[in-house]
Tab-separated table of C-alpha atoms in Angstrom:
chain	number	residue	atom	x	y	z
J	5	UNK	CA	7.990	64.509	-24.410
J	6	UNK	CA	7.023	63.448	-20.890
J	7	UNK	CA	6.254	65.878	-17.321
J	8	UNK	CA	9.575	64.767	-16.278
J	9	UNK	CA	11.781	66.026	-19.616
J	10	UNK	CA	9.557	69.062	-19.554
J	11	UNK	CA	10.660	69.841	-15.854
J	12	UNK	CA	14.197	69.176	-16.737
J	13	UNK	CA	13.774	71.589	-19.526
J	14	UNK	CA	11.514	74.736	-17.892
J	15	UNK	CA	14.449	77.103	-17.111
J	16	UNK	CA	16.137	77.152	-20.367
J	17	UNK	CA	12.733	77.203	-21.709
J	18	UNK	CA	11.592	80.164	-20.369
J	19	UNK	CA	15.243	81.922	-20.818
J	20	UNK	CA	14.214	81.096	-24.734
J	21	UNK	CA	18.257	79.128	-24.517
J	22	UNK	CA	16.554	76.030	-26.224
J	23	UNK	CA	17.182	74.707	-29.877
J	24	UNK	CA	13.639	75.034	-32.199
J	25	UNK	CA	13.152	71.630	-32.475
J	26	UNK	CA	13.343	71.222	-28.710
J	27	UNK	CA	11.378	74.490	-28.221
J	28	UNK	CA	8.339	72.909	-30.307
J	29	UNK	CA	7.784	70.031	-28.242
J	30	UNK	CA	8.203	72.312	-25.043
J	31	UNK	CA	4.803	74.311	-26.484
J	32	UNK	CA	3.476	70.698	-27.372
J	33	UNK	CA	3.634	69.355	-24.390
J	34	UNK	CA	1.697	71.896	-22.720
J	35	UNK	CA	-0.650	72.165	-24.995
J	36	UNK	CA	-1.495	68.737	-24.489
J	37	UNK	CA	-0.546	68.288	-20.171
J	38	UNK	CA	-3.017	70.546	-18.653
J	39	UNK	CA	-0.856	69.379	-15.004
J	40	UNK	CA	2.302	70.779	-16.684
J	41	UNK	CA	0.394	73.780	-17.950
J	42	UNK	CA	-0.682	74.490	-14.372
J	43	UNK	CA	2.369	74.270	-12.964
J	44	UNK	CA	4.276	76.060	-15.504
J	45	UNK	CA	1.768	79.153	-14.778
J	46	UNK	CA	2.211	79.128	-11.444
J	47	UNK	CA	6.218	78.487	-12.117
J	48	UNK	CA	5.970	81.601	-14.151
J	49	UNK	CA	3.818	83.431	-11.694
J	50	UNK	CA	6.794	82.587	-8.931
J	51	UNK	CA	9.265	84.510	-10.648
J	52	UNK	CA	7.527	87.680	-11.640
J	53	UNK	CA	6.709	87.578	-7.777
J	54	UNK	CA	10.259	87.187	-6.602
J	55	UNK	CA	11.145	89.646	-9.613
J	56	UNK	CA	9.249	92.251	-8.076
J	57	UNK	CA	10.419	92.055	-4.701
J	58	UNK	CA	11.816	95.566	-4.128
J	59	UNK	CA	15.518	96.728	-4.259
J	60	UNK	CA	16.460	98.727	-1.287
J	61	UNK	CA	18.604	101.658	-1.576
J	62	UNK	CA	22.000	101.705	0.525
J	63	UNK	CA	21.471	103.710	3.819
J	64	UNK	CA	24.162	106.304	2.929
J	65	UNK	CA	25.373	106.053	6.781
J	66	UNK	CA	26.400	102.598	5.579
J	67	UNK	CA	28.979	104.515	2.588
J	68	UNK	CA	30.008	107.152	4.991
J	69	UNK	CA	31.124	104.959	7.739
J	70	UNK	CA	32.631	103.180	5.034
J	71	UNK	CA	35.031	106.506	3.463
J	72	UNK	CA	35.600	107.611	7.034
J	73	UNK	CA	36.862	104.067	7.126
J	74	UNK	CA	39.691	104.612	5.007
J	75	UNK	CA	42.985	105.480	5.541
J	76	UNK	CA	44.348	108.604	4.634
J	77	UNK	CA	46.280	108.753	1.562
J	78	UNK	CA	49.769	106.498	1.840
J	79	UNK	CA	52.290	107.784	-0.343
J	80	UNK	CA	54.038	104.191	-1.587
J	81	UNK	CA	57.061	106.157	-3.190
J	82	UNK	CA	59.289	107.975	-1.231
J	83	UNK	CA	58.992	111.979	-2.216
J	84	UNK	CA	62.128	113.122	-3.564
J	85	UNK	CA	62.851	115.453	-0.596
J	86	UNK	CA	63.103	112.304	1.439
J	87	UNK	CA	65.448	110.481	-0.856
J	88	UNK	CA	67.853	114.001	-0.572
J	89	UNK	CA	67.353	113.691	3.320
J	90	UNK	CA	68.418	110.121	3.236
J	91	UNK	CA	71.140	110.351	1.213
J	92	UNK	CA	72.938	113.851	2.241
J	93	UNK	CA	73.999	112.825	5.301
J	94	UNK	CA	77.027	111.275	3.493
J	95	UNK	CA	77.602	114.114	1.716
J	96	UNK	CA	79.039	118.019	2.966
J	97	UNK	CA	76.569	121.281	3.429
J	98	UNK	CA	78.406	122.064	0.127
J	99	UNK	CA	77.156	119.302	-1.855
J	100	UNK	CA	73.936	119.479	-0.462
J	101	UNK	CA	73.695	123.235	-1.726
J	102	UNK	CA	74.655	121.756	-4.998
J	103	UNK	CA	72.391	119.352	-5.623
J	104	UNK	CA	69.061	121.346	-4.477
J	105	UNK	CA	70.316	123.770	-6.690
J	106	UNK	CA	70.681	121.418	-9.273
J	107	UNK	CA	67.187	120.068	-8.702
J	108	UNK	CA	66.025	123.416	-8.838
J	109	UNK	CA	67.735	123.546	-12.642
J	110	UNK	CA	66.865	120.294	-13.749
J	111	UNK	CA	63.150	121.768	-12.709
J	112	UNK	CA	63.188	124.664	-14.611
J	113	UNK	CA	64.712	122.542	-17.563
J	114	UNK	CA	61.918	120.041	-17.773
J	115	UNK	CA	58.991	123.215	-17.035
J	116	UNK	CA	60.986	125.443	-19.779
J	117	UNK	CA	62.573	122.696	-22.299
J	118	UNK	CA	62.078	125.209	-24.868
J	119	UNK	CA	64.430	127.660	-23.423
J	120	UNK	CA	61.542	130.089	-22.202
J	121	UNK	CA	62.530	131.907	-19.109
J	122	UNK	CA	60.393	132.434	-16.046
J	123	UNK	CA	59.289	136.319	-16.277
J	124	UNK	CA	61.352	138.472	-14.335
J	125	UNK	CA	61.324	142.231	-14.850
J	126	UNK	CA	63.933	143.628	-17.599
J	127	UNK	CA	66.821	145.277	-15.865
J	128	UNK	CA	69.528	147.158	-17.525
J	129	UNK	CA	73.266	145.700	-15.373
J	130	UNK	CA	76.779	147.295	-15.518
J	131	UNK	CA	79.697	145.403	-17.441
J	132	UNK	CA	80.623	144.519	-13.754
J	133	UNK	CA	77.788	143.359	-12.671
J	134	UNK	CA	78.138	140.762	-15.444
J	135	UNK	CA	81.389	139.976	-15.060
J	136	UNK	CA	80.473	139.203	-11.728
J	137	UNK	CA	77.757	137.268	-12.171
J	138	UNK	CA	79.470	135.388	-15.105
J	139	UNK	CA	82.289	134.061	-11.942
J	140	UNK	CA	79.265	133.106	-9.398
J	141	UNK	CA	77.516	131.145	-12.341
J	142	UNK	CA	80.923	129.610	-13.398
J	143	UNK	CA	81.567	128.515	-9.723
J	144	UNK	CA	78.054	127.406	-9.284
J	145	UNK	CA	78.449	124.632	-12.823
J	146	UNK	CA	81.520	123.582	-10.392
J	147	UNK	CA	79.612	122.859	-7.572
J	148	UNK	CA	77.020	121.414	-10.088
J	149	UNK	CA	79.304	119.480	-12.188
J	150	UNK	CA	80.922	117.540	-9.282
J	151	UNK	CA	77.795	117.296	-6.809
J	152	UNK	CA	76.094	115.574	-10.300
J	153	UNK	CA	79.072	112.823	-9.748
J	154	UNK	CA	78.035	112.382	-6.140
J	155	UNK	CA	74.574	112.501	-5.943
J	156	UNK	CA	75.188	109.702	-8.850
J	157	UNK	CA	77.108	107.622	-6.398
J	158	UNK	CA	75.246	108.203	-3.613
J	159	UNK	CA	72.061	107.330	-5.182
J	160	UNK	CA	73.512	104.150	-6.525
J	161	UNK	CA	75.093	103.356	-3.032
J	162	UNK	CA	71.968	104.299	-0.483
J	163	UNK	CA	68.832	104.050	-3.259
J	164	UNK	CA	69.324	101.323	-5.927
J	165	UNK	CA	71.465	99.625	-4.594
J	166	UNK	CA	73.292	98.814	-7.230
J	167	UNK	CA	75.454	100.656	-9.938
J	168	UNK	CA	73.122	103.116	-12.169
J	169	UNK	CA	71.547	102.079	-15.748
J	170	UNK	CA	74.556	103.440	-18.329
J	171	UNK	CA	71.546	105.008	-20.380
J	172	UNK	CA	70.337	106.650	-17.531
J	173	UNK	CA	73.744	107.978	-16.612
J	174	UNK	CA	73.929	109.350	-20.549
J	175	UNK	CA	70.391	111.003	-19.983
J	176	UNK	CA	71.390	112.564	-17.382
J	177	UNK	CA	74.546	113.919	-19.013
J	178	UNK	CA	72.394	115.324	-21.832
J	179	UNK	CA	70.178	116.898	-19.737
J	180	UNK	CA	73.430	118.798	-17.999
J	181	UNK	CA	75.949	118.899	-20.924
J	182	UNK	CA	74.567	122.474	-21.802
J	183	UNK	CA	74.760	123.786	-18.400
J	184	UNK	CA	78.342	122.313	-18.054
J	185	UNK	CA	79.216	123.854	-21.357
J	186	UNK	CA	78.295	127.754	-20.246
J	187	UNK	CA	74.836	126.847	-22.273
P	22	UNK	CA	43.098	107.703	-8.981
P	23	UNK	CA	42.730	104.933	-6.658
P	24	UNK	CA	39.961	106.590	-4.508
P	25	UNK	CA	38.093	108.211	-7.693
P	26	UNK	CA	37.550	104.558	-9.471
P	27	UNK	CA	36.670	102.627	-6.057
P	28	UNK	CA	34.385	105.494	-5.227
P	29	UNK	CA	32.449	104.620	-8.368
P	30	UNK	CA	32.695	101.324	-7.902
P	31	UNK	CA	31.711	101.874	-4.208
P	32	UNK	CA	28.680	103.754	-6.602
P	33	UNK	CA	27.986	101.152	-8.685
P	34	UNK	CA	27.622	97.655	-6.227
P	35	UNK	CA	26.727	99.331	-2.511
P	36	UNK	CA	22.942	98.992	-3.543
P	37	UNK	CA	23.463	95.230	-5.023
P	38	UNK	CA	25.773	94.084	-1.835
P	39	UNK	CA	22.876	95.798	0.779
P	40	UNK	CA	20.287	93.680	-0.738
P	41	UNK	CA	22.234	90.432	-1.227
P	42	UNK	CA	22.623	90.607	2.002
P	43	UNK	CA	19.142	91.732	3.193
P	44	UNK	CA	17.500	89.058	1.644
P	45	UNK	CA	20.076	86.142	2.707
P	46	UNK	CA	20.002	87.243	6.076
P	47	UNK	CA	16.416	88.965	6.446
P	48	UNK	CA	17.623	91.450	8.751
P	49	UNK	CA	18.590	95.266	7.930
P	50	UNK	CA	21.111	95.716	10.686
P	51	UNK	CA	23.106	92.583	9.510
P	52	UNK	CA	22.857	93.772	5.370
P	53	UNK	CA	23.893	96.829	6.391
P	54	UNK	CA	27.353	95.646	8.451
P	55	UNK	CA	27.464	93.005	5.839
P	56	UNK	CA	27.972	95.847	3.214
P	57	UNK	CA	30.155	98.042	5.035
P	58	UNK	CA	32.351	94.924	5.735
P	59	UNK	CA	32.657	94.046	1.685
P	60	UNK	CA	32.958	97.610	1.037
P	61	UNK	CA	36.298	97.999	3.423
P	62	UNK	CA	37.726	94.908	2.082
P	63	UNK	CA	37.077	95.932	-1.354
P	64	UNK	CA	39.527	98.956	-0.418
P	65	UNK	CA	42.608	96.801	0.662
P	66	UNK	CA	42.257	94.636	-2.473
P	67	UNK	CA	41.193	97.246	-5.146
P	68	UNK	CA	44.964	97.507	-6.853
P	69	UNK	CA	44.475	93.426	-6.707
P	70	UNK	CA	41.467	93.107	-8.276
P	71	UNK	CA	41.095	92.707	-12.226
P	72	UNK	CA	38.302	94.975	-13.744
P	73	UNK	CA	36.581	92.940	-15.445
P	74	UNK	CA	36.188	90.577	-12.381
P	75	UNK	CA	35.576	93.142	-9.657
P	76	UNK	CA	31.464	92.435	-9.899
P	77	UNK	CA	32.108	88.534	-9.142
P	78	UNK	CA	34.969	89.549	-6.473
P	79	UNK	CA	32.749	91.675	-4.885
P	80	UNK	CA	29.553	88.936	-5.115
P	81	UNK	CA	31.702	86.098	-3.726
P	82	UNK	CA	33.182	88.142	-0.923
P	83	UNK	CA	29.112	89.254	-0.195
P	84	UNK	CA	28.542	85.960	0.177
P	85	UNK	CA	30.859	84.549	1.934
P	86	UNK	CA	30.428	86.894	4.588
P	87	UNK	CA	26.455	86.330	4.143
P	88	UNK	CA	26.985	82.636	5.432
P	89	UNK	CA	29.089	84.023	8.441
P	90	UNK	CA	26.650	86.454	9.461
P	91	UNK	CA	24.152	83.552	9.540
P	92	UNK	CA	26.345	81.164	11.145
P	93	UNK	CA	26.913	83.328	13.843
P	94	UNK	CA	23.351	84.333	14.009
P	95	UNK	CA	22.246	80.763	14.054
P	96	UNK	CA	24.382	80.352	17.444
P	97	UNK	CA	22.548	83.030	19.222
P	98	UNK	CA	19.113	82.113	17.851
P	99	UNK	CA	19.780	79.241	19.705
P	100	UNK	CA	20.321	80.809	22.311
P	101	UNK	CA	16.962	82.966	22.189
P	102	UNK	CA	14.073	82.007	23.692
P	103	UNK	CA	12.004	84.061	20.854
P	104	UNK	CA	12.968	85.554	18.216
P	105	UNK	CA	9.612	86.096	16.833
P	106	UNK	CA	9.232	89.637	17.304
P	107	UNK	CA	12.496	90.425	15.309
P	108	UNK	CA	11.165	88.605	12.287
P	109	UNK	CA	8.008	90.727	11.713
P	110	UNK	CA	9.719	93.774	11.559
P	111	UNK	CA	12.109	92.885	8.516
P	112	UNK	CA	9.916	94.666	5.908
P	113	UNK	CA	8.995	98.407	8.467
P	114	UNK	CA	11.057	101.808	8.090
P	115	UNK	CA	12.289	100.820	5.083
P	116	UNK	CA	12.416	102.887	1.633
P	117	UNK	CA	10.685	100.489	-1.542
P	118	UNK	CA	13.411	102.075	-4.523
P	119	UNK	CA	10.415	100.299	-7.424
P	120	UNK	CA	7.376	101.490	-5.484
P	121	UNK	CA	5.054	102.469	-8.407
P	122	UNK	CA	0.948	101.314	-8.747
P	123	UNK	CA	2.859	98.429	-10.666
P	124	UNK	CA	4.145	96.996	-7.902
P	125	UNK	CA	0.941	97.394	-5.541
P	126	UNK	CA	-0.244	94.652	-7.085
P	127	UNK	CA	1.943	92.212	-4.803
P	128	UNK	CA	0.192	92.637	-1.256
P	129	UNK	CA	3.048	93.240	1.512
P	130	UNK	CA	1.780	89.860	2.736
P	131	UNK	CA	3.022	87.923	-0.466
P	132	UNK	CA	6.343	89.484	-0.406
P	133	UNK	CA	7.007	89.386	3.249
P	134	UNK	CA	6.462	85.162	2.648
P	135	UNK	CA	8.966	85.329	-0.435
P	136	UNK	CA	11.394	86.984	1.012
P	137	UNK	CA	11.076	84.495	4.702
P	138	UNK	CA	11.002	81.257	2.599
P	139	UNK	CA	14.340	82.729	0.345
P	140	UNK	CA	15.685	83.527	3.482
P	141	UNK	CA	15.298	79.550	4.100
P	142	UNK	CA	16.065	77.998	1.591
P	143	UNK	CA	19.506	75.538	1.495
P	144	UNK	CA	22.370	78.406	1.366
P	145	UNK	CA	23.012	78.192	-2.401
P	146	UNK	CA	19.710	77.538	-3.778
P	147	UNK	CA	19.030	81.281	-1.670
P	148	UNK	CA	21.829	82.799	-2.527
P	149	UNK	CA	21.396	81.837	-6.497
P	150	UNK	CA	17.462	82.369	-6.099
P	151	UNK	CA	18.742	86.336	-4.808
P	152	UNK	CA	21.333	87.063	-7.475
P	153	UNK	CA	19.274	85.857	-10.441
P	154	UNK	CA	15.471	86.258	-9.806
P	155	UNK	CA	15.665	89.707	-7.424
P	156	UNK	CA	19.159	90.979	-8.562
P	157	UNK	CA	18.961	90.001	-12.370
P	158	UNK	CA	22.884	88.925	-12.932
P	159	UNK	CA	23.875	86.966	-15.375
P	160	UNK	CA	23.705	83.137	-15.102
P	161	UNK	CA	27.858	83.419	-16.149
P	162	UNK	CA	27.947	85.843	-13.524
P	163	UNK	CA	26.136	83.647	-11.109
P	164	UNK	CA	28.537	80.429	-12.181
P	165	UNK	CA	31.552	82.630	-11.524
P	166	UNK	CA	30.478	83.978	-7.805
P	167	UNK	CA	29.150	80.143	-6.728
P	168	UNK	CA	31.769	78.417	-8.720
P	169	UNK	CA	29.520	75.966	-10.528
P	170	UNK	CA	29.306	74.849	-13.603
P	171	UNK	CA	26.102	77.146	-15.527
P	172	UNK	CA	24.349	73.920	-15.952
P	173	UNK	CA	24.044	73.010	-12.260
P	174	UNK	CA	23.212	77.020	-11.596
P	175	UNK	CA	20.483	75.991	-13.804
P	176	UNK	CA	19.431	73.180	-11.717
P	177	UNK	CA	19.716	75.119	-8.274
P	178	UNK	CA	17.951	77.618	-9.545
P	179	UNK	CA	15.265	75.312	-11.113
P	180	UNK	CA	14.893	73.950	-7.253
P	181	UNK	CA	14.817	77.182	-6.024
P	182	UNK	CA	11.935	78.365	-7.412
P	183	UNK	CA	10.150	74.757	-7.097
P	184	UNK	CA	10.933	75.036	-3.452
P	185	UNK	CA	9.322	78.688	-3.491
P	186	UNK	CA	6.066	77.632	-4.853
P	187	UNK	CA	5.691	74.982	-2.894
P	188	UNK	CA	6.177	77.033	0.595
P	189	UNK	CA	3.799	79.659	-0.667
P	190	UNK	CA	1.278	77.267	-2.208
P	191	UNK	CA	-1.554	78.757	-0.683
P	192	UNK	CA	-1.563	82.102	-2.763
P	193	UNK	CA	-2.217	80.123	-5.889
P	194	UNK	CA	-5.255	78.929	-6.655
P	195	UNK	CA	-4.366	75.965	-8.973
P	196	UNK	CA	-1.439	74.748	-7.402
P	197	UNK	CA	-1.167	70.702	-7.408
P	198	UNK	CA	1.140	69.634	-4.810
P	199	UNK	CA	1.903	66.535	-7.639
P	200	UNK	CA	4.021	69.250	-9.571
P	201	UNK	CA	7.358	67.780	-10.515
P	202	UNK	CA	9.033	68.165	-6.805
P	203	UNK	CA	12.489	66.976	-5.862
């Protein structure tokens, strides 16, 4: 091996990348090139210098500037309140009712899937009372059945675009079919 | 989610941005824009950026904006009648993270004329020079960020160092200028 394959090979060398037998005449060569030897100690020397050049720490004025930087959070879906906004306009105070109620249900059916109530405080009510009730709740799975149908439509007309996945449509269904039922 | 994981990514690179950039440019005030800059821009590409490349994203961006910092400084050094004054102060005021009785064996002298000749060297012999003998990244790492084969990494880095040595051949003893110099 001469100086000039020796340079060629000093980095790989002293990253210990180099096959054995090219390794061996590496350690040869400067055994026998007291120039090479030189100048690989002072090669070696170099590095540990530059190595130990300090690493500064970030100013932390530099990171707050930096968060104080950034905007606040931007909400890339719309929120479901805004879709309802949007899309009630087409439809009457009614319907509107309707559907927050039926958000409201379809709430406490995905928080409660198990049937398990909300606590409320055990009353005792006359046969009236129920009777009464029975006609409001009745009249409500109306309102509920038929504002289903147009929220449906009006989501596929002012949201999607475009008419509504069928599996979708049967989802929703199941998720209602026991309310529409008297369930 | 998207502010917790760039906040530790923000975390993990500030410290290895800051000092990319202080040693390619020299200068505190410019490192620390520098890393602000690559921070914010980090932000608006975060959801763009894969994981496993966000280190070399973050590196090339440093860098890139490293040579436009100098650029522009280069303009109004030109423009200065001396700049002298600034120059001495690069290594004042400023904490040393690996200060230990280790370390004390490098004179300030020594490291203030490292860090000058880096700071002079061709663009991407510095800039490899930075990321592999101060920063300690990978040479793959290093390919990636300079987009260069590892081989001629190698070879910049091989110059680098030559260069080095023979800028600050008066601290050793046996240097022979014959050494193998391109």
């Amino acid at each position: 091996m001469n100086c000039q394959e020796f340079d060629k090979l000093i980095v790989d060398y002293i990253e210990g990348d180099l096959a054995s037998n090219q390794n061996k005449a590496v350690e040869d060569h400067l055994q026998h090139c007291n120039k090479c030897k030189i100048a690989f100690e002072n090669y070696n020397e170099i590095i540990l210098n530059t190595n130990r050049l300090p690493n500064f720490r970030c100013p932390d004025t530099v990171i707050e500037k930096v968060y104080s930087s950034i905007p606040a959070k931007k909400r890339m879906i719309p929120k479901l309140t805004e879709i309802y906004w949007n899309i009630s306009g087409s439809l009457s105070w009614k319907i509107r009712y309707a559907v927050a109620a039926a958000a409201v249900v379809l709430t406490v059916l995905i928080f409660y899937p198990s049937g398990e109530k909300p606590g409320y405080d055990q009353q005792i009510y006359t046969a009236e009372e129920i009777e009464k009730a029975k006609r409001d709740v009745e009249i409500a799975f109306g309102y509920l059945r038929y504002s289903a149908l147009k929220a449906e439509s009006a989501v596929e007309t002012h949201v999607i675009k475009e008419p509504l996945n069928k599996s979708f449509k049967i989802t929703i269904n199941n998720i209602l079919k026991p309310l529409f039922n008297g369930g | 989610m998207k502010k917790i994981r760039y906040k530790k990514a923000v975390i993990d690179y500030k410290d290895i941005i800051y000092n990319q950039a202080f040693y390619f440019t020299g200068n505190k005030e410019d490192a620390e824009d520098i890393t602000q800059e690559v921070l914010l821009r980090l932000w608006h590409h975060f959801n763009n950026i894969k994981r496993t490349s966000l280190k070399a994203w973050i590196m090339k961006v440093t860098r890139n904006l490293c040579i436009d910092y100098s650029r522009r400084k280069k303009e109004v050094f030109l423009m200065a009648v001396n700049d002298n004054d600034r120059e001495s102060t690069i290594w004042e005021n400023l904490p040393d993270e690996r200060s230990n009785p280790e370390n004390e064996v490098i004179n300030i002298d020594l490291k203030e004329h490292i860090a000058k000749t880096i700071k002079r060297l061709p663009e991407k012999i510095g800039n490899i020079v930075i990321m592999r003998d101060i920063q300690d990244l990978k040479y793959e790492q290093i390919a990636e960020v300079m987009e260069l084969p590892l081989n001629s990494v190698k070879v910049y880095l091989h110059r680098g160092r030559k260069l080095l040595l023979k800028n600050l051949s008066h601290y050793y003893k046996n240097y022979k200028s014959d050494f193998n110099l391109e």
